[in-house]
Amino acid sequence: MFIDTHCHLSREDYDDIDKVIKEDKEAGVDKIVVSGCSRESIDEVMSFKDKYDMVYVTIGYHPEYADNVRENDLDFLENLLSEKKIVGIGEIGLDYHYTKDNKDKQIWLFEEQLKIAEEFNLPVVIHSRDATQDTINTLKKYNVKGIIHCFNGSLETANIYINMGFLLGIGGVVTFKNSKLKDVVKEISIESIVLETDSPYLTPVPFRGKVNSSKYLSYIAQEIASLKGVDVSIVAEITSKTALSLFDFK
Ligand code: NI
């Protein structure tokens, strides 16, 4: 049994969502945590969680929308949190890859959502790209737990997050040839890892170039198992247990 702790699901990327869900189940995936991270995608993922048993959602505004999100969008977010099957806030965070000109706005949006997570006692799914130090400094100000989604940093950074109580979301990147993430995964404990696909992006080897989906999760788990020298069933069991203890799936 596998749990995909972070993916995206949208009619824009998949022609037939029923089929995607069916194939995920057939591939041994028990639950998928779908992230709605814009006003539009929040509406869409809310409808999927009501339709499909295996779908749970996190909602939150991605840093790429930092210039557009207003107070009323945050109220909109907060008002949804009483609904069933919303298991966290995310993906939220900082992304300086394309621009850091709006750094202040990004940090404002990140902090507003960390406050909401703290108030509602919900885990967070963190997006951090080229912004490690600011992400760490910001997270330290709040009493939150969660996942550093698509972790792809150094062993030193991994240990900082782990010591702060965060889990590392490991996805398709670990299967890429020459990925430095392989060395990091070798060194950290399986208990600090949760599986994710970030589909439709970051498709694992040997399917690179195709649209990703949760059905490929076992290839990520298999790579982690090889790096750790254990059977894939051990990776499935431990990472699922960890995901179940972070997210309230009832
Ligand atoms: Ni994502």
PDB file of N, CA and C in Angstrom, residues 4-105:
ATOM      1  N   ASP A   4       0.407   8.667  -1.776  1.00  0.00           N
ATOM      2  CA  ASP A   4       1.040   9.787  -2.469  1.00  0.00           C
ATOM      3  C   ASP A   4       0.724  11.050  -1.668  1.00  0.00           C
ATOM      4  N   THR A   5       1.738  11.587  -0.988  1.00  0.00           N
ATOM      5  CA  THR A   5       1.482  12.718  -0.080  1.00  0.00           C
ATOM      6  C   THR A   5       1.419  14.073  -0.784  1.00  0.00           C
ATOM      7  N   HIS A   6       1.723  14.074  -2.081  1.00  0.00           N
ATOM      8  CA  HIS A   6       1.612  15.350  -2.792  1.00  0.00           C
ATOM      9  C   HIS A   6       1.504  15.145  -4.301  1.00  0.00           C
ATOM     10  N   CYS A   7       0.376  15.542  -4.839  1.00  0.00           N
ATOM     11  CA  CYS A   7       0.218  15.511  -6.294  1.00  0.00           C
ATOM     12  C   CYS A   7      -0.824  16.558  -6.676  1.00  0.00           C
ATOM     13  N   HIS A   8      -0.973  16.761  -7.971  1.00  0.00           N
ATOM     14  CA  HIS A   8      -1.972  17.703  -8.493  1.00  0.00           C
ATOM     15  C   HIS A   8      -2.893  16.941  -9.435  1.00  0.00           C
ATOM     16  N   LEU A   9      -4.141  17.348  -9.435  1.00  0.00           N
ATOM     17  CA  LEU A   9      -5.124  16.662 -10.269  1.00  0.00           C
ATOM     18  C   LEU A   9      -5.989  17.736 -10.911  1.00  0.00           C
ATOM     19  N   SER A  10      -5.978  17.753 -12.234  1.00  0.00           N
ATOM     20  CA  SER A  10      -6.733  18.793 -12.916  1.00  0.00           C
ATOM     21  C   SER A  10      -7.167  18.316 -14.291  1.00  0.00           C
ATOM     22  N   ARG A  11      -8.333  18.746 -14.706  1.00  0.00           N
ATOM     23  CA  ARG A  11      -8.838  18.361 -16.030  1.00  0.00           C
ATOM     24  C   ARG A  11      -7.960  18.931 -17.135  1.00  0.00           C
ATOM     25  N   GLU A  12      -7.181  19.936 -16.793  1.00  0.00           N
ATOM     26  CA  GLU A  12      -6.283  20.529 -17.763  1.00  0.00           C
ATOM     27  C   GLU A  12      -5.157  19.549 -18.127  1.00  0.00           C
ATOM     28  N   ASP A  13      -4.753  18.714 -17.160  1.00  0.00           N
ATOM     29  CA  ASP A  13      -3.640  17.794 -17.390  1.00  0.00           C
ATOM     30  C   ASP A  13      -4.073  16.377 -17.751  1.00  0.00           C
ATOM     31  N   TYR A  14      -5.278  15.997 -17.345  1.00  0.00           N
ATOM     32  CA  TYR A  14      -5.741  14.634 -17.600  1.00  0.00           C
ATOM     33  C   TYR A  14      -7.112  14.671 -18.280  1.00  0.00           C
ATOM     34  N   ASP A  15      -7.244  13.896 -19.354  1.00  0.00           N
ATOM     35  CA  ASP A  15      -8.520  13.855 -20.075  1.00  0.00           C
ATOM     36  C   ASP A  15      -9.585  13.128 -19.266  1.00  0.00           C
ATOM     37  N   ASP A  16      -9.152  12.066 -18.573  1.00  0.00           N
ATOM     38  CA  ASP A  16     -10.117  11.186 -17.935  1.00  0.00           C
ATOM     39  C   ASP A  16      -9.709  10.923 -16.477  1.00  0.00           C
ATOM     40  N   ILE A  17     -10.247  11.711 -15.573  1.00  0.00           N
ATOM     41  CA  ILE A  17      -9.854  11.609 -14.155  1.00  0.00           C
ATOM     42  C   ILE A  17     -10.300  10.258 -13.569  1.00  0.00           C
ATOM     43  N   ASP A  18     -11.470   9.758 -13.982  1.00  0.00           N
ATOM     44  CA  ASP A  18     -11.931   8.441 -13.511  1.00  0.00           C
ATOM     45  C   ASP A  18     -10.879   7.370 -13.785  1.00  0.00           C
ATOM     46  N   LYS A  19     -10.316   7.438 -14.974  1.00  0.00           N
ATOM     47  CA  LYS A  19      -9.312   6.456 -15.391  1.00  0.00           C
ATOM     48  C   LYS A  19      -8.028   6.602 -14.564  1.00  0.00           C
ATOM     49  N   VAL A  20      -7.619   7.838 -14.329  1.00  0.00           N
ATOM     50  CA  VAL A  20      -6.413   8.094 -13.520  1.00  0.00           C
ATOM     51  C   VAL A  20      -6.580   7.471 -12.138  1.00  0.00           C
ATOM     52  N   ILE A  21      -7.721   7.713 -11.528  1.00  0.00           N
ATOM     53  CA  ILE A  21      -7.995   7.201 -10.184  1.00  0.00           C
ATOM     54  C   ILE A  21      -8.013   5.669 -10.178  1.00  0.00           C
ATOM     55  N   LYS A  22      -8.628   5.093 -11.194  1.00  0.00           N
ATOM     56  CA  LYS A  22      -8.702   3.635 -11.301  1.00  0.00           C
ATOM     57  C   LYS A  22      -7.299   3.032 -11.430  1.00  0.00           C
ATOM     58  N   GLU A  23      -6.476   3.634 -12.267  1.00  0.00           N
ATOM     59  CA  GLU A  23      -5.106   3.119 -12.464  1.00  0.00           C
ATOM     60  C   GLU A  23      -4.251   3.284 -11.208  1.00  0.00           C
ATOM     61  N   ASP A  24      -4.458   4.375 -10.490  1.00  0.00           N
ATOM     62  CA  ASP A  24      -3.719   4.581  -9.236  1.00  0.00           C
ATOM     63  C   ASP A  24      -4.035   3.440  -8.269  1.00  0.00           C
ATOM     64  N   LYS A  25      -5.330   3.136  -8.148  1.00  0.00           N
ATOM     65  CA  LYS A  25      -5.761   2.059  -7.243  1.00  0.00           C
ATOM     66  C   LYS A  25      -5.158   0.730  -7.652  1.00  0.00           C
ATOM     67  N   GLU A  26      -5.205   0.457  -8.953  1.00  0.00           N
ATOM     68  CA  GLU A  26      -4.657  -0.806  -9.466  1.00  0.00           C
ATOM     69  C   GLU A  26      -3.160  -0.928  -9.214  1.00  0.00           C
ATOM     70  N   ALA A  27      -2.490   0.221  -9.085  1.00  0.00           N
ATOM     71  CA  ALA A  27      -1.042   0.211  -8.842  1.00  0.00           C
ATOM     72  C   ALA A  27      -0.719   0.139  -7.345  1.00  0.00           C
ATOM     73  N   GLY A  28      -1.727  -0.100  -6.531  1.00  0.00           N
ATOM     74  CA  GLY A  28      -1.474  -0.277  -5.097  1.00  0.00           C
ATOM     75  C   GLY A  28      -1.459   1.009  -4.292  1.00  0.00           C
ATOM     76  N   VAL A  29      -1.946   2.085  -4.908  1.00  0.00           N
ATOM     77  CA  VAL A  29      -1.995   3.356  -4.186  1.00  0.00           C
ATOM     78  C   VAL A  29      -3.325   3.430  -3.434  1.00  0.00           C
ATOM     79  N   ASP A  30      -3.216   3.685  -2.149  1.00  0.00           N
ATOM     80  CA  ASP A  30      -4.399   3.660  -1.284  1.00  0.00           C
ATOM     81  C   ASP A  30      -5.032   5.044  -1.134  1.00  0.00           C
ATOM     82  N   LYS A  31      -4.181   6.041  -0.993  1.00  0.00           N
ATOM     83  CA  LYS A  31      -4.661   7.411  -0.821  1.00  0.00           C
ATOM     84  C   LYS A  31      -3.764   8.366  -1.590  1.00  0.00           C
ATOM     85  N   ILE A  32      -4.363   9.437  -2.107  1.00  0.00           N
ATOM     86  CA  ILE A  32      -3.552  10.488  -2.709  1.00  0.00           C
ATOM     87  C   ILE A  32      -3.957  11.833  -2.092  1.00  0.00           C
ATOM     88  N   VAL A  33      -2.944  12.630  -1.794  1.00  0.00           N
ATOM     89  CA  VAL A  33      -3.193  13.952  -1.226  1.00  0.00           C
ATOM     90  C   VAL A  33      -2.984  14.967  -2.344  1.00  0.00           C
ATOM     91  N   VAL A  34      -4.093  15.513  -2.801  1.00  0.00           N
ATOM     92  CA  VAL A  34      -4.071  16.415  -3.945  1.00  0.00           C
ATOM     93  C   VAL A  34      -3.986  17.850  -3.448  1.00  0.00           C
ATOM     94  N   SER A  35      -3.092  18.593  -4.072  1.00  0.00           N
ATOM     95  CA  SER A  35      -2.895  19.976  -3.639  1.00  0.00           C
ATOM     96  C   SER A  35      -3.611  20.945  -4.571  1.00  0.00           C
ATOM     97  N   GLY A  36      -4.450  21.776  -3.982  1.00  0.00           N
ATOM     98  CA  GLY A  36      -5.079  22.860  -4.732  1.00  0.00           C
ATOM     99  C   GLY A  36      -4.365  24.130  -4.323  1.00  0.00           C
ATOM    100  N   CYS A  37      -3.619  24.735  -5.236  1.00  0.00           N
ATOM    101  CA  CYS A  37      -2.781  25.840  -4.777  1.00  0.00           C
ATOM    102  C   CYS A  37      -3.004  27.150  -5.520  1.00  0.00           C
ATOM    103  N   SER A  38      -4.161  27.270  -6.183  1.00  0.00           N
ATOM    104  CA  SER A  38      -4.605  28.570  -6.685  1.00  0.00           C
ATOM    105  C   SER A  38      -6.100  28.616  -6.415  1.00  0.00           C
ATOM    106  N   ARG A  39      -6.688  29.787  -6.537  1.00  0.00           N
ATOM    107  CA  ARG A  39      -8.125  29.909  -6.283  1.00  0.00           C
ATOM    108  C   ARG A  39      -8.920  28.930  -7.167  1.00  0.00           C
ATOM    109  N   GLU A  40      -8.523  28.833  -8.447  1.00  0.00           N
ATOM    110  CA  GLU A  40      -9.232  27.957  -9.392  1.00  0.00           C
ATOM    111  C   GLU A  40      -9.015  26.489  -9.036  1.00  0.00           C
ATOM    112  N   SER A  41      -7.766  26.120  -8.758  1.00  0.00           N
ATOM    113  CA  SER A  41      -7.517  24.694  -8.506  1.00  0.00           C
ATOM    114  C   SER A  41      -8.099  24.261  -7.168  1.00  0.00           C
ATOM    115  N   ILE A  42      -8.248  25.189  -6.237  1.00  0.00           N
ATOM    116  CA  ILE A  42      -8.898  24.828  -4.968  1.00  0.00           C
ATOM    117  C   ILE A  42     -10.337  24.376  -5.250  1.00  0.00           C
ATOM    118  N   ASP A  43     -11.053  25.153  -6.050  1.00  0.00           N
ATOM    119  CA  ASP A  43     -12.428  24.764  -6.400  1.00  0.00           C
ATOM    120  C   ASP A  43     -12.465  23.379  -7.037  1.00  0.00           C
ATOM    121  N   GLU A  44     -11.529  23.139  -7.934  1.00  0.00           N
ATOM    122  CA  GLU A  44     -11.520  21.867  -8.662  1.00  0.00           C
ATOM    123  C   GLU A  44     -11.210  20.686  -7.738  1.00  0.00           C
ATOM    124  N   VAL A  45     -10.187  20.828  -6.896  1.00  0.00           N
ATOM    125  CA  VAL A  45      -9.822  19.677  -6.035  1.00  0.00           C
ATOM    126  C   VAL A  45     -10.887  19.403  -4.971  1.00  0.00           C
ATOM    127  N   MET A  46     -11.606  20.444  -4.577  1.00  0.00           N
ATOM    128  CA  MET A  46     -12.694  20.231  -3.612  1.00  0.00           C
ATOM    129  C   MET A  46     -13.756  19.305  -4.207  1.00  0.00           C
ATOM    130  N   SER A  47     -13.990  19.431  -5.505  1.00  0.00           N
ATOM    131  CA  SER A  47     -14.984  18.563  -6.135  1.00  0.00           C
ATOM    132  C   SER A  47     -14.458  17.127  -6.247  1.00  0.00           C
ATOM    133  N   PHE A  48     -13.168  16.965  -6.450  1.00  0.00           N
ATOM    134  CA  PHE A  48     -12.588  15.616  -6.557  1.00  0.00           C
ATOM    135  C   PHE A  48     -12.635  14.867  -5.222  1.00  0.00           C
ATOM    136  N   LYS A  49     -12.416  15.567  -4.142  1.00  0.00           N
ATOM    137  CA  LYS A  49     -12.405  14.882  -2.839  1.00  0.00           C
ATOM    138  C   LYS A  49     -13.797  14.357  -2.497  1.00  0.00           C
ATOM    139  N   ASP A  50     -14.818  15.067  -2.981  1.00  0.00           N
ATOM    140  CA  ASP A  50     -16.186  14.612  -2.736  1.00  0.00           C
ATOM    141  C   ASP A  50     -16.546  13.424  -3.634  1.00  0.00           C
ATOM    142  N   LYS A  51     -15.928  13.376  -4.780  1.00  0.00           N
ATOM    143  CA  LYS A  51     -16.265  12.327  -5.739  1.00  0.00           C
ATOM    144  C   LYS A  51     -15.485  11.028  -5.528  1.00  0.00           C
ATOM    145  N   TYR A  52     -14.212  11.132  -5.146  1.00  0.00           N
ATOM    146  CA  TYR A  52     -13.362   9.941  -5.066  1.00  0.00           C
ATOM    147  C   TYR A  52     -12.922   9.661  -3.627  1.00  0.00           C
ATOM    148  N   ASP A  53     -13.195   8.428  -3.191  1.00  0.00           N
ATOM    149  CA  ASP A  53     -12.822   7.985  -1.845  1.00  0.00           C
ATOM    150  C   ASP A  53     -11.362   8.240  -1.506  1.00  0.00           C
ATOM    151  N   MET A  54     -10.484   7.905  -2.445  1.00  0.00           N
ATOM    152  CA  MET A  54      -9.043   7.915  -2.149  1.00  0.00           C
ATOM    153  C   MET A  54      -8.429   9.316  -2.167  1.00  0.00           C
ATOM    154  N   VAL A  55      -9.216  10.305  -2.556  1.00  0.00           N
ATOM    155  CA  VAL A  55      -8.667  11.665  -2.680  1.00  0.00           C
ATOM    156  C   VAL A  55      -8.879  12.485  -1.406  1.00  0.00           C
ATOM    157  N   TYR A  56      -7.776  12.985  -0.876  1.00  0.00           N
ATOM    158  CA  TYR A  56      -7.775  13.955   0.229  1.00  0.00           C
ATOM    159  C   TYR A  56      -7.088  15.194  -0.308  1.00  0.00           C
ATOM    160  N   VAL A  57      -7.311  16.330   0.327  1.00  0.00           N
ATOM    161  CA  VAL A  57      -6.715  17.533  -0.251  1.00  0.00           C
ATOM    162  C   VAL A  57      -5.980  18.398   0.776  1.00  0.00           C
ATOM    163  N   THR A  58      -4.994  19.114   0.253  1.00  0.00           N
ATOM    164  CA  THR A  58      -4.432  20.242   0.991  1.00  0.00           C
ATOM    165  C   THR A  58      -4.729  21.469   0.142  1.00  0.00           C
ATOM    166  N   ILE A  59      -4.993  22.574   0.807  1.00  0.00           N
ATOM    167  CA  ILE A  59      -5.255  23.804   0.060  1.00  0.00           C
ATOM    168  C   ILE A  59      -4.380  24.935   0.607  1.00  0.00           C
ATOM    169  N   GLY A  60      -3.974  25.796  -0.295  1.00  0.00           N
ATOM    170  CA  GLY A  60      -3.113  26.911   0.098  1.00  0.00           C
ATOM    171  C   GLY A  60      -2.601  27.584  -1.158  1.00  0.00           C
ATOM    172  N   TYR A  61      -2.136  28.821  -1.013  1.00  0.00           N
ATOM    173  CA  TYR A  61      -1.685  29.557  -2.197  1.00  0.00           C
ATOM    174  C   TYR A  61      -0.181  29.429  -2.389  1.00  0.00           C
ATOM    175  N   HIS A  62       0.166  28.922  -3.554  1.00  0.00           N
ATOM    176  CA  HIS A  62       1.555  28.748  -3.983  1.00  0.00           C
ATOM    177  C   HIS A  62       2.228  30.132  -4.080  1.00  0.00           C
ATOM    178  N   PRO A  63       3.539  30.190  -3.776  1.00  0.00           N
ATOM    179  CA  PRO A  63       4.202  31.510  -3.830  1.00  0.00           C
ATOM    180  C   PRO A  63       4.142  32.198  -5.192  1.00  0.00           C
ATOM    181  N   GLU A  64       3.926  31.442  -6.264  1.00  0.00           N
ATOM    182  CA  GLU A  64       3.858  32.102  -7.578  1.00  0.00           C
ATOM    183  C   GLU A  64       2.653  33.042  -7.689  1.00  0.00           C
ATOM    184  N   TYR A  65       1.680  32.899  -6.766  1.00  0.00           N
ATOM    185  CA  TYR A  65       0.516  33.796  -6.802  1.00  0.00           C
ATOM    186  C   TYR A  65       0.626  34.930  -5.788  1.00  0.00           C
ATOM    187  N   ALA A  66       1.814  35.104  -5.215  1.00  0.00           N
ATOM    188  CA  ALA A  66       1.990  36.072  -4.124  1.00  0.00           C
ATOM    189  C   ALA A  66       1.523  37.484  -4.483  1.00  0.00           C
ATOM    190  N   ASP A  67       1.688  37.867  -5.745  1.00  0.00           N
ATOM    191  CA  ASP A  67       1.306  39.235  -6.132  1.00  0.00           C
ATOM    192  C   ASP A  67      -0.203  39.409  -6.250  1.00  0.00           C
ATOM    193  N   ASN A  68      -0.921  38.306  -6.358  1.00  0.00           N
ATOM    194  CA  ASN A  68      -2.365  38.413  -6.623  1.00  0.00           C
ATOM    195  C   ASN A  68      -3.259  38.072  -5.442  1.00  0.00           C
ATOM    196  N   VAL A  69      -2.728  37.357  -4.467  1.00  0.00           N
ATOM    197  CA  VAL A  69      -3.586  36.923  -3.362  1.00  0.00           C
ATOM    198  C   VAL A  69      -3.906  38.100  -2.442  1.00  0.00           C
ATOM    199  N   ARG A  70      -5.190  38.209  -2.112  1.00  0.00           N
ATOM    200  CA  ARG A  70      -5.656  39.289  -1.244  1.00  0.00           C
ATOM    201  C   ARG A  70      -6.193  38.708   0.059  1.00  0.00           C
ATOM    202  N   GLU A  71      -6.441  39.595   1.008  1.00  0.00           N
ATOM    203  CA  GLU A  71      -7.017  39.185   2.298  1.00  0.00           C
ATOM    204  C   GLU A  71      -8.251  38.299   2.117  1.00  0.00           C
ATOM    205  N   ASN A  72      -9.123  38.684   1.167  1.00  0.00           N
ATOM    206  CA  ASN A  72     -10.363  37.909   1.010  1.00  0.00           C
ATOM    207  C   ASN A  72     -10.113  36.500   0.485  1.00  0.00           C
ATOM    208  N   ASP A  73      -8.986  36.312  -0.226  1.00  0.00           N
ATOM    209  CA  ASP A  73      -8.623  34.957  -0.656  1.00  0.00           C
ATOM    210  C   ASP A  73      -8.212  34.111   0.551  1.00  0.00           C
ATOM    211  N   LEU A  74      -7.598  34.759   1.521  1.00  0.00           N
ATOM    212  CA  LEU A  74      -7.216  34.044   2.737  1.00  0.00           C
ATOM    213  C   LEU A  74      -8.455  33.698   3.568  1.00  0.00           C
ATOM    214  N   ASP A  75      -9.430  34.605   3.579  1.00  0.00           N
ATOM    215  CA  ASP A  75     -10.700  34.313   4.261  1.00  0.00           C
ATOM    216  C   ASP A  75     -11.396  33.134   3.594  1.00  0.00           C
ATOM    217  N   PHE A  76     -11.364  33.147   2.270  1.00  0.00           N
ATOM    218  CA  PHE A  76     -11.964  32.053   1.487  1.00  0.00           C
ATOM    219  C   PHE A  76     -11.337  30.710   1.895  1.00  0.00           C
ATOM    220  N   LEU A  77     -10.019  30.703   2.011  1.00  0.00           N
ATOM    221  CA  LEU A  77      -9.278  29.500   2.415  1.00  0.00           C
ATOM    222  C   LEU A  77      -9.710  29.036   3.807  1.00  0.00           C
ATOM    223  N   GLU A  78      -9.698  29.983   4.718  1.00  0.00           N
ATOM    224  CA  GLU A  78     -10.025  29.659   6.101  1.00  0.00           C
ATOM    225  C   GLU A  78     -11.436  29.100   6.236  1.00  0.00           C
ATOM    226  N   ASN A  79     -12.355  29.671   5.468  1.00  0.00           N
ATOM    227  CA  ASN A  79     -13.751  29.231   5.554  1.00  0.00           C
ATOM    228  C   ASN A  79     -13.971  27.818   5.044  1.00  0.00           C
ATOM    229  N   LEU A  80     -13.040  27.324   4.232  1.00  0.00           N
ATOM    230  CA  LEU A  80     -13.193  25.966   3.704  1.00  0.00           C
ATOM    231  C   LEU A  80     -12.712  24.897   4.683  1.00  0.00           C
ATOM    232  N   LEU A  81     -11.919  25.315   5.663  1.00  0.00           N
ATOM    233  CA  LEU A  81     -11.197  24.326   6.473  1.00  0.00           C
ATOM    234  C   LEU A  81     -12.069  23.433   7.345  1.00  0.00           C
ATOM    235  N   SER A  82     -13.317  23.821   7.517  1.00  0.00           N
ATOM    236  CA  SER A  82     -14.189  22.967   8.318  1.00  0.00           C
ATOM    237  C   SER A  82     -14.712  21.784   7.507  1.00  0.00           C
ATOM    238  N   GLU A  83     -14.499  21.812   6.201  1.00  0.00           N
ATOM    239  CA  GLU A  83     -14.980  20.707   5.353  1.00  0.00           C
ATOM    240  C   GLU A  83     -14.176  19.429   5.562  1.00  0.00           C
ATOM    241  N   LYS A  84     -14.830  18.322   5.297  1.00  0.00           N
ATOM    242  CA  LYS A  84     -14.174  17.013   5.433  1.00  0.00           C
ATOM    243  C   LYS A  84     -13.082  16.825   4.400  1.00  0.00           C
ATOM    244  N   LYS A  85     -12.120  15.978   4.758  1.00  0.00           N
ATOM    245  CA  LYS A  85     -11.057  15.523   3.855  1.00  0.00           C
ATOM    246  C   LYS A  85     -10.051  16.609   3.460  1.00  0.00           C
ATOM    247  N   ILE A  86     -10.077  17.728   4.182  1.00  0.00           N
ATOM    248  CA  ILE A  86      -8.995  18.699   3.998  1.00  0.00           C
ATOM    249  C   ILE A  86      -7.978  18.404   5.093  1.00  0.00           C
ATOM    250  N   VAL A  87      -6.804  17.914   4.680  1.00  0.00           N
ATOM    251  CA  VAL A  87      -5.857  17.380   5.665  1.00  0.00           C
ATOM    252  C   VAL A  87      -4.633  18.271   5.900  1.00  0.00           C
ATOM    253  N   GLY A  88      -4.571  19.414   5.225  1.00  0.00           N
ATOM    254  CA  GLY A  88      -3.406  20.274   5.444  1.00  0.00           C
ATOM    255  C   GLY A  88      -3.473  21.540   4.619  1.00  0.00           C
ATOM    256  N   ILE A  89      -2.472  22.396   4.851  1.00  0.00           N
ATOM    257  CA  ILE A  89      -2.331  23.650   4.115  1.00  0.00           C
ATOM    258  C   ILE A  89      -1.137  23.500   3.171  1.00  0.00           C
ATOM    259  N   GLY A  90      -1.370  23.710   1.875  1.00  0.00           N
ATOM    260  CA  GLY A  90      -0.240  23.597   0.959  1.00  0.00           C
ATOM    261  C   GLY A  90      -0.691  23.449  -0.494  1.00  0.00           C
ATOM    262  N   GLU A  91       0.212  23.638  -1.445  1.00  0.00           N
ATOM    263  CA  GLU A  91       1.570  23.884  -1.073  1.00  0.00           C
ATOM    264  C   GLU A  91       1.812  25.373  -0.930  1.00  0.00           C
ATOM    265  N   ILE A  92       2.535  25.712   0.127  1.00  0.00           N
ATOM    266  CA  ILE A  92       2.837  27.112   0.439  1.00  0.00           C
ATOM    267  C   ILE A  92       4.351  27.233   0.623  1.00  0.00           C
ATOM    268  N   GLY A  93       4.864  28.438   0.505  1.00  0.00           N
ATOM    269  CA  GLY A  93       6.304  28.577   0.718  1.00  0.00           C
ATOM    270  C   GLY A  93       6.899  29.751  -0.029  1.00  0.00           C
ATOM    271  N   LEU A  94       8.146  29.558  -0.465  1.00  0.00           N
ATOM    272  CA  LEU A  94       8.903  30.620  -1.119  1.00  0.00           C
ATOM    273  C   LEU A  94       9.579  30.076  -2.368  1.00  0.00           C
ATOM    274  N   ASP A  95       9.537  30.871  -3.431  1.00  0.00           N
ATOM    275  CA  ASP A  95      10.161  30.459  -4.681  1.00  0.00           C
ATOM    276  C   ASP A  95      10.897  31.646  -5.285  1.00  0.00           C
ATOM    277  N   TYR A  96      12.230  31.627  -5.162  1.00  0.00           N
ATOM    278  CA  TYR A  96      13.037  32.732  -5.689  1.00  0.00           C
ATOM    279  C   TYR A  96      13.691  32.354  -7.021  1.00  0.00           C
ATOM    280  N   HIS A  97      13.241  31.250  -7.593  1.00  0.00           N
ATOM    281  CA  HIS A  97      13.901  30.778  -8.812  1.00  0.00           C
ATOM    282  C   HIS A  97      13.740  31.766  -9.963  1.00  0.00           C
ATOM    283  N   TYR A  98      12.519  32.232 -10.178  1.00  0.00           N
ATOM    284  CA  TYR A  98      12.281  33.146 -11.293  1.00  0.00           C
ATOM    285  C   TYR A  98      12.420  34.605 -10.886  1.00  0.00           C
ATOM    286  N   THR A  99      11.996  34.906  -9.657  1.00  0.00           N
ATOM    287  CA  THR A  99      12.164  36.273  -9.176  1.00  0.00           C
ATOM    288  C   THR A  99      12.179  36.330  -7.660  1.00  0.00           C
ATOM    289  N   LYS A 100      13.011  37.250  -7.132  1.00  0.00           N
ATOM    290  CA  LYS A 100      12.897  37.523  -5.708  1.00  0.00           C
ATOM    291  C   LYS A 100      12.511  38.980  -5.490  1.00  0.00           C
ATOM    292  N   ASP A 101      12.095  39.630  -6.572  1.00  0.00           N
ATOM    293  CA  ASP A 101      11.676  41.030  -6.463  1.00  0.00           C
ATOM    294  C   ASP A 101      10.493  41.190  -5.528  1.00  0.00           C
ATOM    295  N   ASN A 102       9.673  40.137  -5.444  1.00  0.00           N
ATOM    296  CA  ASN A 102       8.484  40.232  -4.593  1.00  0.00           C
ATOM    297  C   ASN A 102       8.640  39.405  -3.311  1.00  0.00           C
ATOM    298  N   LYS A 103       9.890  39.295  -2.897  1.00  0.00           N
ATOM    299  CA  LYS A 103      10.243  38.565  -1.670  1.00  0.00           C
ATOM    300  C   LYS A 103       9.338  38.900  -0.484  1.00  0.00           C
ATOM    301  N   ASP A 104       9.123  40.190  -0.265  1.00  0.00           N
ATOM    302  CA  ASP A 104       8.324  40.614   0.894  1.00  0.00           C
ATOM    303  C   ASP A 104       6.899  40.090   0.796  1.00  0.00           C
ATOM    304  N   LYS A 105       6.350  40.157  -0.414  1.00  0.00           N
ATOM    305  CA  LYS A 105       4.986  39.646  -0.619  1.00  0.00           C
ATOM    306  C   LYS A 105       4.936  38.149  -0.411  1.00  0.00           C
TER     307      LYS A 105
END
